[in-house]
Amino acid sequence: MEQALYHPEHGYYSSGRASIGRDGDYFTNVSVGATFAQLFARQFAEIWNAMSRACDFVLVEQGAQNGQFARDLLQSIRDDAPDLFASMRYRIIEPCASLQNRQQETLVEFHEKVSWGPSIAVLAPFEGIHFSNELLDAFPVYLISSQDGSPWTERCVVIVNDEFTLIEQPIVDAALHAHVAKLPLRSGVYETEVSLAVPRWIHDLSRKLTRGFVIAVDYGFPRHRFYVEDRTTGTLQVRAQHQLLQSPFVRVGLSDITAHVEWTSLAEEAEASGFLLHGLTDQHHFLTGILAGSPDFLEKSSTKTRRELQTLLHPELLGRSFQVLALGKEIDRSPPLSGFKFAKDPRSDLGLAALDKIKDASTE
């Protein structure tokens, strides 16, 4: 998965072949129009005010694709929150040269405000926000399987007769072995995924963000729903031209490969790394919360904006497909961010409250 997506020459993303929108391979929130970024601009402005209007406020975006979200966001902040615009810097994490070139073209009017870096490792410690939209689902995953309650094995890629295929092997990676020890064994044939890259990512980010928020938009499940018994073939998806392909070995380097985010493991690593869980809710409720605190947005909205809102909010379109996670550092959880005004308790939704009770009982 890592080679198919990120190989410098042949990878789907790094080669510049990734195509988003109606005429591309898949559709995102950003593809809908500027409304998505405009609403996040309001949430970011609220965060800036809660952080005492920090004079060196850094917005970091990772997974910026063609730069459209950054452009829409910066235009909105410049027009509606000029004080924040004057105080902020925009930093894009982008390891792929072809994508960085595309982003620079998109953001030419903001060239004095935006800078680039190839990885989190090169970031200077900062106060502000790290934002991502559909970043984590494209992190490489391990395939694991079990049959009739037998121990988990890893499904590995090999070449047979000049073709890719999968074989079963014992798990030898220590971190993967420790992770699968938490998972319930399932009856019948059961295949699923494990991401070790996502927990490592939040651990690395915790070393750079000194105060502020990590906000991630993506699709996924809490652990108890990710590994539910009837999800026997996991969540891995291969997509090209808005069609689901049957195998990751079809159109290698020419198609997108993703897996849903397992939110519970991310939250556990985040808390172990010094973050507080501020919220997790679906996109419908998150954007509705922002709108509830911004009545002027709807009053001034055009017909086009209202159509975009319908796509972003409707439960059968994008409203329930995506979730929004917020992790804070050195930030009080009260009052909650506007986006979580209508959200449920995230610890209960992620199964962390039940784990807390188990831990408390074991220490008594």
CSV table of C-alpha atoms in Angstrom, one decimal:
chain,number,residue,atom,x,y,z
A,1,MET,CA,0.0,0.0,0.0
A,2,GLU,CA,2.8,2.4,0.8
A,3,GLN,CA,4.6,1.7,-2.5
A,4,ALA,CA,1.4,1.9,-4.5
A,5,LEU,CA,0.5,5.2,-3.1
A,6,TYR,CA,3.8,6.9,-2.3
A,7,HIS,CA,6.6,5.5,-4.5
A,8,PRO,CA,8.4,8.6,-5.7
A,9,GLU,CA,7.9,7.8,-9.4
A,10,HIS,CA,5.0,5.3,-9.6
A,11,GLY,CA,2.9,6.0,-6.5
A,12,TYR,CA,-0.7,7.2,-7.0
A,13,TYR,CA,-0.3,10.3,-4.9
A,14,SER,CA,3.4,11.1,-5.3
A,15,SER,CA,3.4,10.9,-9.1
A,16,GLY,CA,0.6,13.5,-9.3
A,17,ARG,CA,-1.9,11.1,-10.8
A,18,ALA,CA,-4.4,11.4,-7.9
A,19,SER,CA,-7.5,13.0,-9.3
A,20,ILE,CA,-10.3,14.4,-7.1
A,21,GLY,CA,-13.7,15.6,-8.0
A,22,ARG,CA,-16.5,14.7,-10.4
A,23,ASP,CA,-14.1,14.0,-13.2
A,24,GLY,CA,-11.5,12.3,-11.0
A,25,ASP,CA,-11.4,9.1,-9.0
A,26,TYR,CA,-13.2,10.1,-5.9
A,27,PHE,CA,-15.2,12.9,-4.3
A,28,THR,CA,-14.3,14.8,-1.1
A,29,ASN,CA,-15.8,17.6,1.1
A,30,VAL,CA,-13.4,20.1,-0.6
A,31,SER,CA,-14.8,19.0,-4.0
A,32,VAL,CA,-18.2,20.3,-3.0
A,33,GLY,CA,-17.1,23.9,-3.0
A,34,ALA,CA,-15.8,26.7,-0.7
A,35,THR,CA,-18.5,26.3,2.0
A,36,PHE,CA,-16.6,23.5,3.7
A,37,ALA,CA,-13.5,25.7,4.3
A,38,GLN,CA,-15.6,28.7,5.1
A,39,LEU,CA,-17.2,26.9,8.0
A,40,PHE,CA,-13.9,25.6,9.3
A,41,ALA,CA,-12.6,29.2,9.1
A,42,ARG,CA,-15.2,30.1,11.7
A,43,GLN,CA,-14.2,27.2,13.9
A,44,PHE,CA,-10.5,28.1,13.6
A,45,ALA,CA,-11.3,31.8,14.5
A,46,GLU,CA,-13.1,30.6,17.6
A,47,ILE,CA,-10.1,28.5,18.6
A,48,TRP,CA,-7.8,31.5,18.1
A,49,ASN,CA,-9.9,33.7,20.3
A,50,ALA,CA,-10.0,30.9,23.0
A,51,MET,CA,-6.2,30.9,22.8
A,52,SER,CA,-6.1,34.6,23.7
A,53,ARG,CA,-5.6,35.7,20.1
A,54,ALA,CA,-2.1,34.3,19.9
A,55,CYS,CA,0.2,36.7,17.9
A,56,ASP,CA,2.1,33.8,16.2
A,57,PHE,CA,-0.7,31.4,15.4
A,58,VAL,CA,0.3,28.5,13.1
A,59,LEU,CA,-2.2,26.5,10.9
A,60,VAL,CA,-0.6,23.3,9.7
A,61,GLU,CA,-2.4,21.3,7.0
A,62,GLN,CA,-1.3,17.8,6.1
A,63,GLY,CA,-2.7,16.1,3.0
A,64,ALA,CA,-3.5,19.3,1.2
A,65,GLN,CA,-3.9,17.7,-2.2
A,66,ASN,CA,-4.2,20.5,-4.8
A,67,GLY,CA,-4.4,23.3,-2.2
A,68,GLN,CA,-8.1,24.1,-2.7
A,69,PHE,CA,-9.0,23.9,1.0
A,70,ALA,CA,-6.1,26.1,2.0
A,71,ARG,CA,-7.0,28.7,-0.7
A,72,ASP,CA,-10.7,28.7,0.3
A,73,LEU,CA,-9.8,28.9,4.0
A,74,LEU,CA,-7.3,31.7,3.7
A,75,GLN,CA,-9.7,33.7,1.5
A,76,SER,CA,-12.4,33.3,4.1
A,77,ILE,CA,-10.2,34.3,7.0
A,78,ARG,CA,-8.7,37.3,5.1
A,79,ASP,CA,-12.2,38.6,4.4
A,80,ASP,CA,-14.0,37.8,7.6
A,81,ALA,CA,-11.3,37.6,10.3
A,82,PRO,CA,-8.6,40.1,9.3
A,83,ASP,CA,-7.0,40.2,12.7
A,84,LEU,CA,-6.5,36.4,12.7
A,85,PHE,CA,-5.2,36.6,9.1
A,86,ALA,CA,-2.5,39.1,10.2
A,87,SER,CA,-1.5,36.9,13.1
A,88,MET,CA,-1.3,33.6,11.4
A,89,ARG,CA,1.1,31.5,9.4
A,90,TYR,CA,0.1,28.6,7.2
A,91,ARG,CA,2.3,25.6,6.9
A,92,ILE,CA,1.7,22.7,4.6
A,93,ILE,CA,3.3,19.3,5.2
A,94,GLU,CA,3.8,17.8,1.7
A,95,PRO,CA,6.5,15.2,0.9
A,96,CYS,CA,5.5,14.9,-2.8
A,97,ALA,CA,7.2,17.5,-5.1
A,98,SER,CA,4.5,17.2,-7.8
A,99,LEU,CA,1.7,18.0,-5.3
A,100,GLN,CA,3.7,20.8,-3.7
A,101,ASN,CA,4.1,22.4,-7.2
A,102,ARG,CA,0.3,22.1,-7.7
A,103,GLN,CA,-0.4,23.7,-4.3
A,104,GLN,CA,2.0,26.6,-5.0
A,105,GLU,CA,0.1,27.3,-8.2
A,106,THR,CA,-3.2,27.2,-6.4
A,107,LEU,CA,-2.0,29.4,-3.5
A,108,VAL,CA,0.1,32.0,-5.5
A,109,GLU,CA,-1.9,34.9,-4.1
A,110,PHE,CA,-0.9,33.8,-0.5
A,111,HIS,CA,2.7,33.1,-1.3
A,112,GLU,CA,3.9,35.3,1.6
A,113,LYS,CA,1.6,33.5,4.1
A,114,VAL,CA,2.3,29.9,3.2
A,115,SER,CA,5.4,27.7,3.5
A,116,TRP,CA,6.1,24.1,3.0
A,117,GLY,CA,7.9,21.2,4.7
A,118,PRO,CA,8.3,17.5,3.8
A,119,SER,CA,7.3,16.0,7.1
A,120,ILE,CA,6.2,16.6,10.7
A,121,ALA,CA,9.8,16.0,11.8
A,122,VAL,CA,11.0,19.3,10.3
A,123,LEU,CA,8.2,21.3,11.9
A,124,ALA,CA,9.4,23.8,14.6
A,125,PRO,CA,7.3,23.5,17.8
A,126,PHE,CA,4.2,25.6,17.3
A,127,GLU,CA,1.0,26.9,18.9
A,128,GLY,CA,-2.1,26.6,16.7
A,129,ILE,CA,-4.0,23.9,14.8
A,130,HIS,CA,-3.0,20.9,12.8
A,131,PHE,CA,-5.8,20.1,10.3
A,132,SER,CA,-6.3,17.2,8.0
A,133,ASN,CA,-9.1,16.1,5.7
A,134,GLU,CA,-9.0,12.4,4.5
A,135,LEU,CA,-5.3,12.0,5.4
A,136,LEU,CA,-5.4,9.1,7.9
A,137,ASP,CA,-7.5,6.7,5.7
A,138,ALA,CA,-4.6,6.7,3.2
A,139,PHE,CA,-1.9,5.6,5.8
A,140,PRO,CA,-0.6,2.1,5.0
A,141,VAL,CA,-2.2,-0.8,6.9
A,142,TYR,CA,-1.5,-4.4,7.8
A,143,LEU,CA,-3.9,-7.1,6.6
A,144,ILE,CA,-4.6,-9.7,9.2
A,145,SER,CA,-6.8,-12.7,9.2
A,146,SER,CA,-8.1,-15.5,11.5
A,147,GLN,CA,-10.1,-18.6,10.9
A,148,ASP,CA,-12.5,-20.2,13.4
A,149,GLY,CA,-10.8,-18.5,16.3
A,150,SER,CA,-7.2,-19.4,15.4
A,151,PRO,CA,-4.4,-17.0,16.2
A,152,TRP,CA,-4.2,-13.9,14.0
A,153,THR,CA,-1.8,-14.2,10.9
A,154,GLU,CA,-0.6,-11.5,8.6
A,155,ARG,CA,-1.5,-11.4,4.9
A,156,CYS,CA,1.6,-10.5,3.0
A,157,VAL,CA,2.2,-9.6,-0.7
A,158,VAL,CA,4.3,-12.0,-2.8
A,159,ILE,CA,4.9,-12.4,-6.6
A,160,VAL,CA,3.8,-15.7,-8.2
A,161,ASN,CA,4.1,-16.2,-11.9
A,162,ASP,CA,4.8,-12.5,-12.3
A,163,GLU,CA,1.6,-11.5,-10.5
A,164,PHE,CA,0.9,-10.1,-7.1
A,165,THR,CA,-0.9,-12.4,-4.6
A,166,LEU,CA,-1.4,-12.7,-0.9
A,167,ILE,CA,-0.1,-15.4,1.5
A,168,GLU,CA,-0.6,-16.1,5.2
A,169,GLN,CA,2.4,-15.8,7.5
A,170,PRO,CA,2.8,-15.7,11.3
A,171,ILE,CA,3.0,-12.2,12.7
A,172,VAL,CA,6.6,-11.3,13.5
A,173,ASP,CA,6.3,-7.5,14.0
A,174,ALA,CA,6.3,-7.0,17.8
A,175,ALA,CA,4.1,-3.9,17.6
A,176,LEU,CA,1.6,-5.6,15.4
A,177,HIS,CA,1.6,-8.7,17.6
A,178,ALA,CA,0.9,-6.4,20.7
A,179,HIS,CA,-1.9,-4.7,18.9
A,180,VAL,CA,-3.8,-7.8,17.7
A,181,ALA,CA,-3.6,-9.2,21.3
A,182,LYS,CA,-6.3,-6.6,22.1
A,183,LEU,CA,-8.6,-7.9,19.4
A,184,PRO,CA,-11.3,-10.5,19.9
A,185,LEU,CA,-10.9,-13.7,17.9
A,186,ARG,CA,-13.7,-14.3,15.5
A,187,SER,CA,-15.5,-17.4,14.2
A,188,GLY,CA,-15.4,-18.4,10.6
A,189,VAL,CA,-13.0,-16.6,8.1
A,190,TYR,CA,-12.3,-13.1,9.3
A,191,GLU,CA,-10.1,-10.5,7.6
A,192,THR,CA,-9.4,-7.0,8.7
A,193,GLU,CA,-6.8,-4.2,8.9
A,194,VAL,CA,-4.5,-2.7,11.6
A,195,SER,CA,-2.9,0.7,11.2
A,196,LEU,CA,0.2,1.3,13.3
A,197,ALA,CA,1.0,4.4,11.2
A,198,VAL,CA,-1.9,6.4,12.7
A,199,PRO,CA,-0.9,6.0,16.3
A,200,ARG,CA,2.8,6.8,15.4
A,201,TRP,CA,1.6,9.9,13.6
A,202,ILE,CA,-0.2,11.4,16.6
A,203,HIS,CA,2.8,10.5,18.8
A,204,ASP,CA,5.1,12.4,16.4
A,205,LEU,CA,2.7,15.3,16.2
A,206,SER,CA,2.5,15.6,20.0
A,207,ARG,CA,6.2,16.5,20.1
A,208,LYS,CA,5.6,19.5,17.9
A,209,LEU,CA,2.2,21.0,19.0
A,210,THR,CA,2.9,22.8,22.3
A,211,ARG,CA,-0.6,24.3,22.6
A,212,GLY,CA,-3.7,24.1,20.5
A,213,PHE,CA,-5.7,21.5,18.6
A,214,VAL,CA,-5.4,18.6,16.2
A,215,ILE,CA,-8.6,18.4,14.0
A,216,ALA,CA,-9.0,15.4,11.7
A,217,VAL,CA,-11.8,14.8,9.3
A,218,ASP,CA,-12.1,11.3,8.0
A,219,TYR,CA,-14.2,8.2,7.9
A,220,GLY,CA,-13.9,5.4,10.4
A,221,PHE,CA,-15.3,3.5,13.4
A,222,PRO,CA,-14.6,3.1,17.1
A,223,ARG,CA,-12.8,-0.2,17.8
A,224,HIS,CA,-15.9,-2.1,18.9
A,225,ARG,CA,-17.5,-1.3,15.6
A,226,PHE,CA,-14.4,-1.6,13.4
A,227,TYR,CA,-13.9,-5.2,14.5
A,228,VAL,CA,-17.6,-6.1,14.7
A,229,GLU,CA,-18.2,-9.8,14.0
A,230,ASP,CA,-20.1,-9.4,10.7
A,231,ARG,CA,-17.5,-7.1,9.1
A,232,THR,CA,-15.7,-10.2,7.8
A,233,THR,CA,-13.8,-8.6,5.0
A,234,GLY,CA,-12.5,-5.4,6.7
A,235,THR,CA,-12.7,-1.9,5.3
A,236,LEU,CA,-10.0,-1.8,2.6
A,237,GLN,CA,-11.2,0.0,-0.5
A,238,VAL,CA,-9.6,0.4,-3.9
A,239,ARG,CA,-11.2,3.2,-6.1
A,240,ALA,CA,-10.7,4.6,-9.6
A,241,GLN,CA,-13.0,6.8,-11.6
A,242,HIS,CA,-15.6,6.6,-8.8
A,243,GLN,CA,-15.7,2.8,-9.1
A,244,LEU,CA,-14.8,0.3,-6.4
A,245,LEU,CA,-12.2,-2.2,-7.8
A,246,GLN,CA,-12.1,-5.8,-6.6
A,247,SER,CA,-8.4,-6.0,-5.6
A,248,PRO,CA,-5.5,-3.7,-4.7
A,249,PHE,CA,-3.5,-5.5,-7.4
A,250,VAL,CA,-5.7,-4.0,-10.1
A,251,ARG,CA,-4.4,-0.7,-11.6
A,252,VAL,CA,-1.5,-0.5,-9.1
A,253,GLY,CA,-0.3,3.1,-8.9
A,254,LEU,CA,-3.4,4.3,-10.9
A,255,SER,CA,-6.0,3.9,-8.1
A,256,ASP,CA,-6.6,5.0,-4.6
A,257,ILE,CA,-6.3,2.5,-1.7
A,258,THR,CA,-7.8,3.4,1.7
A,259,ALA,CA,-8.9,1.8,4.9
A,260,HIS,CA,-11.3,3.3,7.5
A,261,VAL,CA,-9.7,4.9,10.6
A,262,GLU,CA,-10.0,3.0,13.9
A,263,TRP,CA,-10.6,6.0,16.1
A,264,THR,CA,-10.2,4.3,19.5
A,265,SER,CA,-6.5,3.4,19.0
A,266,LEU,CA,-5.8,6.9,17.8
A,267,ALA,CA,-7.5,8.4,20.9
A,268,GLU,CA,-5.6,6.0,23.2
A,269,GLU,CA,-2.2,7.0,21.8
A,270,ALA,CA,-3.2,10.7,21.8
A,271,GLU,CA,-4.0,10.6,25.5
A,272,ALA,CA,-0.8,8.7,26.2
A,273,SER,CA,1.1,11.4,24.3
A,274,GLY,CA,-0.4,14.3,26.3
A,275,PHE,CA,-3.5,15.3,24.4
A,276,LEU,CA,-7.1,15.6,25.7
A,277,LEU,CA,-10.0,14.2,23.7
A,278,HIS,CA,-12.2,17.2,23.0
A,279,GLY,CA,-14.7,15.7,20.7
A,280,LEU,CA,-15.7,13.1,18.0
A,281,THR,CA,-18.9,13.5,16.0
A,282,ASP,CA,-20.2,13.0,12.5
A,283,GLN,CA,-19.8,15.8,10.0
A,284,HIS,CA,-23.5,16.6,10.1
A,285,HIS,CA,-23.5,17.4,13.8
A,286,PHE,CA,-20.2,19.2,13.6
A,287,LEU,CA,-21.1,21.6,10.9
A,288,THR,CA,-24.5,22.1,12.3
A,289,GLY,CA,-22.9,23.2,15.6
A,290,ILE,CA,-20.8,25.8,13.8
A,291,LEU,CA,-23.9,27.0,11.9
A,292,ALA,CA,-25.8,27.3,15.1
A,293,GLY,CA,-23.2,29.8,16.4
A,294,SER,CA,-23.1,31.7,13.1
A,295,PRO,CA,-26.6,32.7,12.1
A,296,ASP,CA,-25.2,35.4,9.8
A,297,PHE,CA,-23.7,32.6,7.6
A,298,LEU,CA,-27.1,31.3,6.5
A,299,GLU,CA,-28.5,34.8,6.2
A,300,LYS,CA,-25.9,35.8,3.7
A,301,SER,CA,-25.6,32.5,1.9
A,302,SER,CA,-26.3,32.2,-1.8
A,303,THR,CA,-28.3,29.5,-3.5
A,304,LYS,CA,-25.0,27.8,-4.4
A,305,THR,CA,-23.9,27.8,-0.8
A,306,ARG,CA,-27.1,26.3,0.3
A,307,ARG,CA,-26.8,23.5,-2.2
A,308,GLU,CA,-23.2,22.9,-1.0
A,309,LEU,CA,-24.5,22.8,2.6
A,310,GLN,CA,-27.1,20.2,1.7
A,311,THR,CA,-24.4,17.9,0.3
A,312,LEU,CA,-22.1,18.4,3.3
A,313,LEU,CA,-24.9,17.9,5.9
A,314,HIS,CA,-27.3,15.4,4.4
A,315,PRO,CA,-27.0,12.0,6.2
A,316,GLU,CA,-27.3,10.1,3.0
A,317,LEU,CA,-24.6,12.2,1.2
A,318,LEU,CA,-21.5,13.3,3.2
A,319,GLY,CA,-23.1,14.2,6.6
A,320,ARG,CA,-22.8,10.8,8.2
A,321,SER,CA,-19.9,9.4,6.0
A,322,PHE,CA,-17.3,11.5,7.8
A,323,GLN,CA,-16.4,12.1,11.4
A,324,VAL,CA,-14.5,15.0,13.0
A,325,LEU,CA,-12.0,14.4,15.8
A,326,ALA,CA,-10.6,17.1,18.0
A,327,LEU,CA,-7.6,16.6,20.3
A,328,GLY,CA,-6.4,19.5,22.5
A,329,LYS,CA,-3.2,20.3,24.3
A,330,GLU,CA,-3.0,22.8,27.1
A,331,ILE,CA,-6.6,23.9,26.3
A,332,ASP,CA,-9.6,23.7,28.7
A,333,ARG,CA,-12.4,21.5,27.5
A,334,SER,CA,-15.0,23.9,28.8
A,335,PRO,CA,-16.8,25.4,27.0
A,336,PRO,CA,-16.7,22.9,24.1
A,337,LEU,CA,-15.9,24.0,20.5
A,338,SER,CA,-19.0,25.0,18.6
A,339,GLY,CA,-18.6,22.0,16.3
A,340,PHE,CA,-19.3,19.7,19.2
A,341,LYS,CA,-22.3,21.6,20.6
A,342,PHE,CA,-24.6,18.7,19.6
A,343,ALA,CA,-22.1,15.9,20.0
A,344,LYS,CA,-22.3,12.9,22.4
A,345,ASP,CA,-19.7,12.0,24.9
A,346,PRO,CA,-16.7,11.0,22.8
A,347,ARG,CA,-15.2,8.7,25.5
A,348,SER,CA,-18.4,6.6,25.7
A,349,ASP,CA,-18.6,6.5,21.9
A,350,LEU,CA,-15.1,5.2,21.6
A,351,GLY,CA,-15.4,2.7,24.3
A,352,LEU,CA,-12.8,4.5,26.5
A,353,ALA,CA,-15.2,5.1,29.4
A,354,ALA,CA,-15.7,1.3,29.7
A,355,LEU,CA,-11.9,0.8,29.6
A,356,ASP,CA,-11.5,3.4,32.3
A,357,LYS,CA,-13.8,1.4,34.6
A,358,ILE,CA,-11.9,-1.8,34.0
A,359,LYS,CA,-8.6,0.0,34.8
A,360,ASP,CA,-10.0,1.6,37.9
A,361,ALA,CA,-11.4,-1.8,39.1
A,362,SER,CA,-8.0,-3.5,38.5
A,363,THR,CA,-6.2,-0.9,40.7
A,364,GLU,CA,-8.6,-1.2,43.7
